[in-house]
CSV table of C-alpha atoms and ligand atoms in Angstrom, one decimal:
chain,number,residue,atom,x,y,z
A,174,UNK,CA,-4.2,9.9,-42.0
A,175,UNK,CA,-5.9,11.2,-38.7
A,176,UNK,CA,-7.1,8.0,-36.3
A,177,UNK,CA,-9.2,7.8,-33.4
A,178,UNK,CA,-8.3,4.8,-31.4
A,179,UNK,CA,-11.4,3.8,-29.1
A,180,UNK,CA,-11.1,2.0,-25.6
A,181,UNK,CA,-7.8,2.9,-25.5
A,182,UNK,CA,-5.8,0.8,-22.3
A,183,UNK,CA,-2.3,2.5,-21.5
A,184,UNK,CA,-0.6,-0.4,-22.0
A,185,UNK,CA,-1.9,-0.2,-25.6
A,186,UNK,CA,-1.0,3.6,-25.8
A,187,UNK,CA,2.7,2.9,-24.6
A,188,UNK,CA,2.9,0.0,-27.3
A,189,UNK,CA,1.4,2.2,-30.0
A,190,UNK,CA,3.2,5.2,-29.6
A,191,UNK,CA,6.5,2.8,-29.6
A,192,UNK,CA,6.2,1.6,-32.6
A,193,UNK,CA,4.5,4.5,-34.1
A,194,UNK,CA,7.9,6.6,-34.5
A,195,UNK,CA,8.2,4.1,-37.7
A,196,UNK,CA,5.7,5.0,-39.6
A,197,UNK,CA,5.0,8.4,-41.1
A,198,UNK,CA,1.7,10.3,-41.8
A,199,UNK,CA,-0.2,7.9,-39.3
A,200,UNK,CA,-1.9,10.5,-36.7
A,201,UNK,CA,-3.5,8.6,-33.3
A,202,UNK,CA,-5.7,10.7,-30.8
A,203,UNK,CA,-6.0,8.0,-27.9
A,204,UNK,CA,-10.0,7.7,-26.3
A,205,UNK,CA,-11.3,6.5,-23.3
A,206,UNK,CA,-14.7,5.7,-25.3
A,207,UNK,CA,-15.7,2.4,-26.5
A,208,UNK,CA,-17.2,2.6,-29.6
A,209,UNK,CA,-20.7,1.7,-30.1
A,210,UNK,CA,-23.8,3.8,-31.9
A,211,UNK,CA,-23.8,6.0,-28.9
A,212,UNK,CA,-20.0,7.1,-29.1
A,213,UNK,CA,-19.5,6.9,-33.2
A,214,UNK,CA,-19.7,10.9,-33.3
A,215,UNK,CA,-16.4,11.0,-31.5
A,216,UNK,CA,-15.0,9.8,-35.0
A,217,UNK,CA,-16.3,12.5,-37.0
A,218,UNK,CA,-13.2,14.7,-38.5
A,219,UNK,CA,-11.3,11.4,-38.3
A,220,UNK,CA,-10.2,9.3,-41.3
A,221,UNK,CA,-10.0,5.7,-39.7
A,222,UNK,CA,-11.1,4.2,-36.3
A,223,UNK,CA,-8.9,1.6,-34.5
A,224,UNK,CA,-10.9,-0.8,-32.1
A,225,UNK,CA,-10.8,-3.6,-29.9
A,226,UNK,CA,-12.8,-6.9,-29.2
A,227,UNK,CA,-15.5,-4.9,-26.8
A,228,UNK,CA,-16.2,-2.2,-29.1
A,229,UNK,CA,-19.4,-2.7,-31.1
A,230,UNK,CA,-19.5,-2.7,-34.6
A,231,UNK,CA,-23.2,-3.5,-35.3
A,232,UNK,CA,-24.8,-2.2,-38.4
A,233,UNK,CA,-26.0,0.9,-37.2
A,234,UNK,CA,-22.5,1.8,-35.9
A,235,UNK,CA,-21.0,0.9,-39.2
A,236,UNK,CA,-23.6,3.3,-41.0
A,237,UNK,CA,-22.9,6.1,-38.3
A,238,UNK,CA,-19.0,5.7,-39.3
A,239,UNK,CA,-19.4,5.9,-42.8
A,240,UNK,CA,-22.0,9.1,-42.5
A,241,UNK,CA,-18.8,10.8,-40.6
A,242,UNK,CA,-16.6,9.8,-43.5
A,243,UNK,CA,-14.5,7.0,-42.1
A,244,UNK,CA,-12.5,5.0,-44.5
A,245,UNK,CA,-11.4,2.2,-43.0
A,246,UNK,CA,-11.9,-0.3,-39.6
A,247,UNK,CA,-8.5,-1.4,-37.8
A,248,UNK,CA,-9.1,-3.7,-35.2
A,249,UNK,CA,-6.4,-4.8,-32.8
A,250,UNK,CA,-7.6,-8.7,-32.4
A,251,UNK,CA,-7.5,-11.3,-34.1
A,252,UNK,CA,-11.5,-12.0,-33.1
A,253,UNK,CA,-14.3,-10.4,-35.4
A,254,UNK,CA,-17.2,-11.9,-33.8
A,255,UNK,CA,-18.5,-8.1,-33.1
A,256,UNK,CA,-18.3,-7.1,-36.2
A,257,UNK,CA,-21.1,-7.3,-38.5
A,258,UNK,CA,-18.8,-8.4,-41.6
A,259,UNK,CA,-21.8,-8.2,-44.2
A,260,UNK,CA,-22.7,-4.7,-43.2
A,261,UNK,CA,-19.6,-3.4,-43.4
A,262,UNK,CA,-18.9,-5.0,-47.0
A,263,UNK,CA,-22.4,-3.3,-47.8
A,264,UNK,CA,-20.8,0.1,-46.8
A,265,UNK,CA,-17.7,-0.6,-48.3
A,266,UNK,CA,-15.6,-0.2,-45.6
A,267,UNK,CA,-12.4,-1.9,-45.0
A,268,UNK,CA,-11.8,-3.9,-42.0
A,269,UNK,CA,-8.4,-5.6,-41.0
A,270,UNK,CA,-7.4,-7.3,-38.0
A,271,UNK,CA,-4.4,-9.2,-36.7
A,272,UNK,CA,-4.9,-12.6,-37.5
A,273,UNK,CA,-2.1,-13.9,-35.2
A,274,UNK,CA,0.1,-12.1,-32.5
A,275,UNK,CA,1.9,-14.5,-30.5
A,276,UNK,CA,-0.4,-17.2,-30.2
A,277,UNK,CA,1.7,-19.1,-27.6
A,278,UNK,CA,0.7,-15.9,-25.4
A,279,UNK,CA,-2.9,-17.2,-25.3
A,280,UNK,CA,-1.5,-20.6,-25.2
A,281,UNK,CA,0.5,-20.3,-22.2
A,282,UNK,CA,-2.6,-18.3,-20.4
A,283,UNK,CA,-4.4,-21.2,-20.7
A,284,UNK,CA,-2.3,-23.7,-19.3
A,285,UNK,CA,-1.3,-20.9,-16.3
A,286,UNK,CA,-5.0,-20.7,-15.3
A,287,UNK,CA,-5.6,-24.7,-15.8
A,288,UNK,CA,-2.4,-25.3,-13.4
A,289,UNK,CA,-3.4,-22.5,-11.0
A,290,UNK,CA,-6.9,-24.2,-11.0
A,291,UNK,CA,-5.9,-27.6,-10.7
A,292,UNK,CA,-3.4,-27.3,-8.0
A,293,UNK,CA,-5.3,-25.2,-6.2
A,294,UNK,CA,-2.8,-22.2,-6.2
A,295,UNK,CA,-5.6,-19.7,-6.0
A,296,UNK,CA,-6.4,-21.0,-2.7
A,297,UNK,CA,-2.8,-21.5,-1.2
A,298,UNK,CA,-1.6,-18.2,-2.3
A,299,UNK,CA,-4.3,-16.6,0.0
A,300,UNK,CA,-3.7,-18.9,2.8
A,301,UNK,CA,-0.3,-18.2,2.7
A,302,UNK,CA,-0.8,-14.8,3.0
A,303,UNK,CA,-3.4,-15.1,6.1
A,304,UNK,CA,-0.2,-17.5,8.0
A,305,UNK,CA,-2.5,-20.5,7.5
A,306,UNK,CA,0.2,-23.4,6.1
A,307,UNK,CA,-2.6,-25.8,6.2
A,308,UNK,CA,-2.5,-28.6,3.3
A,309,UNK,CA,-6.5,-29.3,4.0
A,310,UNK,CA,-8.4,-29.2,1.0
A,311,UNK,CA,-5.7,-28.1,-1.2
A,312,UNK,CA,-5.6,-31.2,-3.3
A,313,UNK,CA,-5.2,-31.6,-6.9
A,314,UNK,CA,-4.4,-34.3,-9.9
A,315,UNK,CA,-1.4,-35.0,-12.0
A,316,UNK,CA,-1.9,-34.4,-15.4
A,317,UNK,CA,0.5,-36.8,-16.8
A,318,UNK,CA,-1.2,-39.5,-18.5
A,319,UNK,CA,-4.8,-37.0,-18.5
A,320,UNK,CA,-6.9,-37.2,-21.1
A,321,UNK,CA,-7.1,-33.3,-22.7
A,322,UNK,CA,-9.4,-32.0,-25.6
A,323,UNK,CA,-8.2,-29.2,-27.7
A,324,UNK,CA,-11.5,-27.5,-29.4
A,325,UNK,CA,-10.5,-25.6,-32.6
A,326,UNK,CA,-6.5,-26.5,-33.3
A,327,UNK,CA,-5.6,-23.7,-34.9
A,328,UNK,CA,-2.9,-21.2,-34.1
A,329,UNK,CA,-3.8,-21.0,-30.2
A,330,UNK,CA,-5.3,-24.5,-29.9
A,331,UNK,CA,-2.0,-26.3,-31.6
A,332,UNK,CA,0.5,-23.8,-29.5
A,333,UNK,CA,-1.6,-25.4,-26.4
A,334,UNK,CA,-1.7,-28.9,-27.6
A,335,UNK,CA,1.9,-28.5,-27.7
A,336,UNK,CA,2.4,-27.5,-24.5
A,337,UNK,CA,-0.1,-30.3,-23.2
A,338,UNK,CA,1.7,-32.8,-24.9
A,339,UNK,CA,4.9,-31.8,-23.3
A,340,UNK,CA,3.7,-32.9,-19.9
A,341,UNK,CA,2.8,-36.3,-20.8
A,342,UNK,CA,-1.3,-35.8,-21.6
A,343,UNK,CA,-3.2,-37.8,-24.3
A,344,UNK,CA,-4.5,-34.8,-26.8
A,345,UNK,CA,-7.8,-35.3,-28.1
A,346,UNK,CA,-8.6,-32.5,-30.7
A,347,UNK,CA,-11.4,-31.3,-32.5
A,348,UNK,CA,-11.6,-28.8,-35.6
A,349,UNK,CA,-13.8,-28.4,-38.4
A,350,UNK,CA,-10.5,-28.3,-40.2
A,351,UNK,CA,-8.0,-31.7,-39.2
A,352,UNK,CA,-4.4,-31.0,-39.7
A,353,UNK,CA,-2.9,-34.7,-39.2
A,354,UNK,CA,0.4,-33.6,-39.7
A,355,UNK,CA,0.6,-31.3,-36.3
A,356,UNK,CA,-1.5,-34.4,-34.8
A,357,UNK,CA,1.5,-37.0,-35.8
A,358,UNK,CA,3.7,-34.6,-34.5
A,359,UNK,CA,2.4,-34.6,-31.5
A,360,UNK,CA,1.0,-37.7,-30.9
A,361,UNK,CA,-2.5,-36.7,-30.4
A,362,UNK,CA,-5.5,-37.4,-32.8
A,363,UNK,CA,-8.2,-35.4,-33.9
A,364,UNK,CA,-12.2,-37.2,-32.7
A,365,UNK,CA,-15.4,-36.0,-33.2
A,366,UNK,CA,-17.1,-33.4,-30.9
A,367,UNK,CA,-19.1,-35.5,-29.2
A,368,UNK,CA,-15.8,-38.1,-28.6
A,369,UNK,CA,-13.9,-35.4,-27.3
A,370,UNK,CA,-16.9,-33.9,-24.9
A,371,UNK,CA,-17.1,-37.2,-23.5
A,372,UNK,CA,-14.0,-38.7,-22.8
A,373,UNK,CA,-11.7,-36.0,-22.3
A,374,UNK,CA,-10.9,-35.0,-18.3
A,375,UNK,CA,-9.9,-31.3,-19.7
A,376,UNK,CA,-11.1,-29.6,-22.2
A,377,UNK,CA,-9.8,-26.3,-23.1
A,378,UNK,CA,-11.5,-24.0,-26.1
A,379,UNK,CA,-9.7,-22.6,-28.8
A,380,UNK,CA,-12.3,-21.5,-31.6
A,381,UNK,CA,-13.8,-18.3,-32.5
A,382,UNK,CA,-17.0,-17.6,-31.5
A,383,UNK,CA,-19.8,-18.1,-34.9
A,384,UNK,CA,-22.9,-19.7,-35.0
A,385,UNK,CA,-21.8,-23.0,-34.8
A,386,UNK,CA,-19.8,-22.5,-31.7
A,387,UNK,CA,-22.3,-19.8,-29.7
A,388,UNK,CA,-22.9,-22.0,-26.8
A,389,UNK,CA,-20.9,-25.5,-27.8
A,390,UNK,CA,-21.4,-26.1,-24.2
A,391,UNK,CA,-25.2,-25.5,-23.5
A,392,UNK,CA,-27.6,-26.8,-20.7
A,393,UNK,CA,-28.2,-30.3,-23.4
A,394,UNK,CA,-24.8,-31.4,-23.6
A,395,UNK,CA,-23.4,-30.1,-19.9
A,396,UNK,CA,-24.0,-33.4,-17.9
A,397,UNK,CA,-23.1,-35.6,-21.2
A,398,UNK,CA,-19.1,-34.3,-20.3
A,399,UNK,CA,-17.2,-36.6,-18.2
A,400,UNK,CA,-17.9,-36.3,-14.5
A,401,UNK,CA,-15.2,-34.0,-13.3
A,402,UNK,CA,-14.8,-32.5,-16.4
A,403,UNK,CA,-12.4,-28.9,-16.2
A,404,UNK,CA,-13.5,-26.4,-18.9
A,405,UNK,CA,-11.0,-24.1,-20.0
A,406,UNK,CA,-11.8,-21.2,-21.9
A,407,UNK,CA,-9.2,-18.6,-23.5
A,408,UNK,CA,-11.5,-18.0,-26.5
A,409,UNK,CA,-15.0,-16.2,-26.9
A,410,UNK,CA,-17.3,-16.3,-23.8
A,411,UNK,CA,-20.6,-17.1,-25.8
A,412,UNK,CA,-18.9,-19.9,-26.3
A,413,UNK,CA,-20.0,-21.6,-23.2
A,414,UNK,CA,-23.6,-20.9,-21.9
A,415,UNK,CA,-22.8,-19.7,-18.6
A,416,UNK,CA,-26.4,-21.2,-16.6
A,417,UNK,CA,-25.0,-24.7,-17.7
A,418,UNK,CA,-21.5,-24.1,-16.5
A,419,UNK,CA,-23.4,-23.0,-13.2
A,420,UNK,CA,-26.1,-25.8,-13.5
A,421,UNK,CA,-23.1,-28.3,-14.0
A,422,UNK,CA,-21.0,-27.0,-11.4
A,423,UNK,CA,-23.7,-26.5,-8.6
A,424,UNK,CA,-24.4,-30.1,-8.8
A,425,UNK,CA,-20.8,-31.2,-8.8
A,426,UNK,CA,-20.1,-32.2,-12.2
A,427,UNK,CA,-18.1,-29.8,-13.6
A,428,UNK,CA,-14.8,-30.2,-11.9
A,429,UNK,CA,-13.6,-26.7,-12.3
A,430,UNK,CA,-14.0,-24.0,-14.6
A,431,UNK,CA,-11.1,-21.9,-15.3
A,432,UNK,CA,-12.0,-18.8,-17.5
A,433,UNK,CA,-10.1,-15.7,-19.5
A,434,UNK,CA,-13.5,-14.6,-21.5
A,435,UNK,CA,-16.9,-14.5,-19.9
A,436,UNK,CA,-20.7,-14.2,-21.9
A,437,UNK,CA,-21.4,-11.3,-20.8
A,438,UNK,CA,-18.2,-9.6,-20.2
A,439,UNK,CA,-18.7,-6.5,-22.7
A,440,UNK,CA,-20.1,-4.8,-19.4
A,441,UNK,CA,-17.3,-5.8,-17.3
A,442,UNK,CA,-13.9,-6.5,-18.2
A,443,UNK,CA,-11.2,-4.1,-19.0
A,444,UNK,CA,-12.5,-1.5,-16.2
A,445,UNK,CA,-12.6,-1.1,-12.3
A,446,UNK,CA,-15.6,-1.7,-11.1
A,447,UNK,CA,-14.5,-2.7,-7.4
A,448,UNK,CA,-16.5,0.2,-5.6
A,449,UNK,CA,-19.8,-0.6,-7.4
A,450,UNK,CA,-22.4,-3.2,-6.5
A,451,UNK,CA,-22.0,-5.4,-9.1
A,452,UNK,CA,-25.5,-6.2,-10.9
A,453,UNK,CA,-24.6,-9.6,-13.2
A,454,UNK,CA,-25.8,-12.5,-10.9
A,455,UNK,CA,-24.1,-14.7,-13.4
A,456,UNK,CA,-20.8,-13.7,-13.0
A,457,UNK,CA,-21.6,-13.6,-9.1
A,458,UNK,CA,-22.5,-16.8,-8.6
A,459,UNK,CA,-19.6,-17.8,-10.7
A,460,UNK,CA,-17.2,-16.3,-8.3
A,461,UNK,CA,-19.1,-17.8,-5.5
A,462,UNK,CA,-17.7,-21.4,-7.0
A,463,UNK,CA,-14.2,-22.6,-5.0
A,464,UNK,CA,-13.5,-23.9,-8.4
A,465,UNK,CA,-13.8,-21.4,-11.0
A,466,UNK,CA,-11.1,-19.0,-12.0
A,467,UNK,CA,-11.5,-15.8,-13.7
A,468,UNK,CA,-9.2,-13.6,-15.4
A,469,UNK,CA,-10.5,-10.8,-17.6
A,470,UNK,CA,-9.7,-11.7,-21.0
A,471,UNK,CA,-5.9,-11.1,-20.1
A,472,UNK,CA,-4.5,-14.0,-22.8
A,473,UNK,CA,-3.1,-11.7,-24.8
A,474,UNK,CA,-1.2,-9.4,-22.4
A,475,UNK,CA,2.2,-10.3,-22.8
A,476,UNK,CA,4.7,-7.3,-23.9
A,477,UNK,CA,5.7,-9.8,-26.9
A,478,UNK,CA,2.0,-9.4,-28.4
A,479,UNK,CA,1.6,-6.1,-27.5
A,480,UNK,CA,4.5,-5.2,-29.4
A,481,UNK,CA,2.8,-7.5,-32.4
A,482,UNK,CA,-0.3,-6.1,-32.3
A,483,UNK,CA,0.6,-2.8,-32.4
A,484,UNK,CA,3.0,-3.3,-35.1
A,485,UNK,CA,0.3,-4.9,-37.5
A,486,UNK,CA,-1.9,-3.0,-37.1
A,487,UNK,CA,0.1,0.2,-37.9
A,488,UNK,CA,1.4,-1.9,-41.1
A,489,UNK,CA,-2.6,-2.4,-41.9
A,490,UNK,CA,-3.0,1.3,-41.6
A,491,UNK,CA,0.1,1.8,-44.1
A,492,UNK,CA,-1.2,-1.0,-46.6
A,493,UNK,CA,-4.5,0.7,-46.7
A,494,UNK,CA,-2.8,4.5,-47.2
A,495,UNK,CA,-1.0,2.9,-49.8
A,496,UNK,CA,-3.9,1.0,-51.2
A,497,UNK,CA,-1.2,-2.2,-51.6
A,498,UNK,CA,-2.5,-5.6,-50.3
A,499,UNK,CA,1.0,-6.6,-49.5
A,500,UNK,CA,2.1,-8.1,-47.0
A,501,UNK,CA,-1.0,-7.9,-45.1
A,502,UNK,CA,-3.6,-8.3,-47.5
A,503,UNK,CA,-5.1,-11.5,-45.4
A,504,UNK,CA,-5.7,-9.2,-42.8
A,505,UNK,CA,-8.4,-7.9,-44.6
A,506,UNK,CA,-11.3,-9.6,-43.7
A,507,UNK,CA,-13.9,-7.0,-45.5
B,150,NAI,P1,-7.2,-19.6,-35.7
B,150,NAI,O1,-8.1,-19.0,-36.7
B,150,NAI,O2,-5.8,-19.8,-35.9
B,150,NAI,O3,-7.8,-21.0,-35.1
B,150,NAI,C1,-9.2,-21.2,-34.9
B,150,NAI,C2,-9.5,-22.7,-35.2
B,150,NAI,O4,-10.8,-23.0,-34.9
B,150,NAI,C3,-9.3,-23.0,-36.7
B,150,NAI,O5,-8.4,-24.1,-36.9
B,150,NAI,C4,-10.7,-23.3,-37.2
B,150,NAI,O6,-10.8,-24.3,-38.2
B,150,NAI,C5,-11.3,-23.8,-35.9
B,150,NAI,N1,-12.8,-23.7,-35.9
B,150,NAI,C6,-13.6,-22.9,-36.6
B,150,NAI,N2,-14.9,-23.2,-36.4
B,150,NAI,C7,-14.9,-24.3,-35.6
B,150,NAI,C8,-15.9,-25.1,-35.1
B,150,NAI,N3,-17.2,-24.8,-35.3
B,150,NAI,N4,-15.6,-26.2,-34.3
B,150,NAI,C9,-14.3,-26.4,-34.1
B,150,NAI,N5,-13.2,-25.7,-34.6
B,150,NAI,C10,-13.6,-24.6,-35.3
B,150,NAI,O7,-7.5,-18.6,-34.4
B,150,NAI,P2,-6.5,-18.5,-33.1
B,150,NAI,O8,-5.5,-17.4,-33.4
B,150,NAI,O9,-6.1,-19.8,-32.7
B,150,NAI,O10,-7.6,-17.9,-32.1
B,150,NAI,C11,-8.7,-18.6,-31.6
B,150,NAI,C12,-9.6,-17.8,-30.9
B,150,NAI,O11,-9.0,-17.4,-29.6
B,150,NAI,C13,-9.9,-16.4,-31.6
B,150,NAI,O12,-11.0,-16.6,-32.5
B,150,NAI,C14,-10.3,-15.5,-30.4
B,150,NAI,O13,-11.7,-15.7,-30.2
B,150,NAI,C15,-9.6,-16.1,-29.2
B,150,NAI,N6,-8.5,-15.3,-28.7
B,150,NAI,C16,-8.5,-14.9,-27.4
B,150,NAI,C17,-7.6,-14.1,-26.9
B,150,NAI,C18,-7.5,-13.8,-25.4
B,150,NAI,O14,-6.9,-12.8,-25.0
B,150,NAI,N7,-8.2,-14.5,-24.6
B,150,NAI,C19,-6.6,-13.5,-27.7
B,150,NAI,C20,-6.6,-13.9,-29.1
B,150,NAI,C21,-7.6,-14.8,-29.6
């Protein structure tokens, strides 16, 4: 089976080609390219395309592939928000993804970007640097005792909770779906939304991004979260509208905002762009804020779920060859 693997990273390339030495008639060319309408040619002559979360897999994309004669979509995330699901079911074309590769990896990104932020470690590492020891302004809070919501407790959100819970915070969770049994173990309690939005001093997001949670915080609800408030968000940047986050942080209160995924990051992240005048004035003015931290969707990158991803997904690719749903059949979410 002959692969093109779009938006390739070589950190991904290194993984894949590890792990690839397993597995027998799997062929991968590695490209640059993000897919998109534009680049879907590039697949022609291939059998299968393997993607990643800023490719984009919109209907007409998904028609271009299956004109060239591609059989099946492998993506290496456990996100599907930029996939157009119903189109490709239309088409017929198989997608899988990799519903969970080391979750704690995104878990303990989150926590390293909320102590980073809270601490102020952002700011003293670049002090340090410049031979200014001063302690002025580098205040932060303990967060023993701090009241934390955990928005969408599944795999991520739980390994977080867990962590949270370890230093002494009260864990407020919200999910569509309650599990009171990993609440009991922890000693937390799942609240409404709007309990959690309100009370909580940190609130770190953990959901995918669909239509219920495309801007969960929006310019309505910004100024209803406690004064103070620090947003953390490892998941899907359309999950918070970024002109509230600005609008809330410009008049002091949002506390902090410490972020992994950005709106409109499809343009930015995973490329240099450090010699170019940079044209987002939302992502500007974000970086402007003492407060806000940025990281460019980075959760994942830990060798352990490199290793992960690229191991399922090569298992996807040998289920599909094989045309047996086992063991990955769940992966298959068209
Ligand atoms: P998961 O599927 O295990 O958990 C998602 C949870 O969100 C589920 O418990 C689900 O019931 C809940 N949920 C769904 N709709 C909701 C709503 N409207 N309100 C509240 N909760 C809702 O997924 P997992 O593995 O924990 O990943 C979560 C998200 O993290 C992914 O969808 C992805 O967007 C993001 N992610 C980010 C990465 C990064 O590198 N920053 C890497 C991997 C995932």
């Amino acid at each position: 089976m002959k692969i093109i693997f779009f938006n390739t990273q070589n950190f991904e390339e290194l993984a894949f080609k590890k792990n690839l030495m397993q597995f027998q008639n799997i062929q991968i060319d590695f490209c640059l390219e993000r897919l998109g309408p534009k680049t879907a040619i590039l697949s022609k002559g291939y059998d299968a395309v393997i993607c990643f979360v800023n490719d984009q897999l919109d209907s007409e994309c998904l028609r271009l592939l299956k004109s060239y004669n591609i059989k099946a979509i492998f993506l290496r995330s456990a996100g599907y928000n930029h996939v157009d699901v119903v189109a490709a079911k239309k088409l017929e074309l198989p997608v899988y993804r990799v519903p969970a590769y080391s979750p704690e990896a995104v878990a303990e990104h989150a926590v390293g970007l909320l102590l980073c932020l809270n601490r102020k470690i952002h700011k003293a590492y670049l002090r340090i640097r410049e031979m200014n020891f001063s302690l002025e302004g580098l205040v932060g809070s303990t967060l023993k005792n701090k009241k934390i919501g955990v928005v969408g407790v599944g795999q991520i959100g739980k390994a977080f909770a867990t962590i949270m819970a370890g230093f002494g915070c009260e864990i407020y969770l919200y999910d569509v779906l309650p599990d009171e049994q990993f609440a009991k173990k922890i000693q937390g309690r799942y609240v409404s939304k709007s309990e959690l939005l309100v009370e909580c001093d940190i609130i770190s997001i953990h959901c995918p991004l669909n239509a219920e949670t495309l801007h969960l915080i929006n310019l309505e609800n910004i100024f209803t979260l406690k004064k103070g408030v620090v947003l953390v968000n490892t998941s899907r940047g359309p999950v918070i509208e970024t002109t509230a986050l600005i609008a809330g942080l410009k008049k002091l209160h949002i506390g902090g905002a410490a972020l992994d995924v950005y709106e409109f990051e499809s343009e930015l992240f995973f490329q240099d762009h450090s010699a170019e005048v940079i044209q987002d004035e939302l992502i500007a003015r974000l970086m402007s804020f003492p407060n806000v931290l940025i990281t460019a969707h980075q959760g994942f990158l830990t060798a352990e779920a490199l290793d992960e991803i690229s191991q399922v997904t090569l298992e996807n690719i040998a289920d599909f060859q094989k045309s047996v749903p086992a063991p990955n059949s769940a992966n298959r979410i068209s």
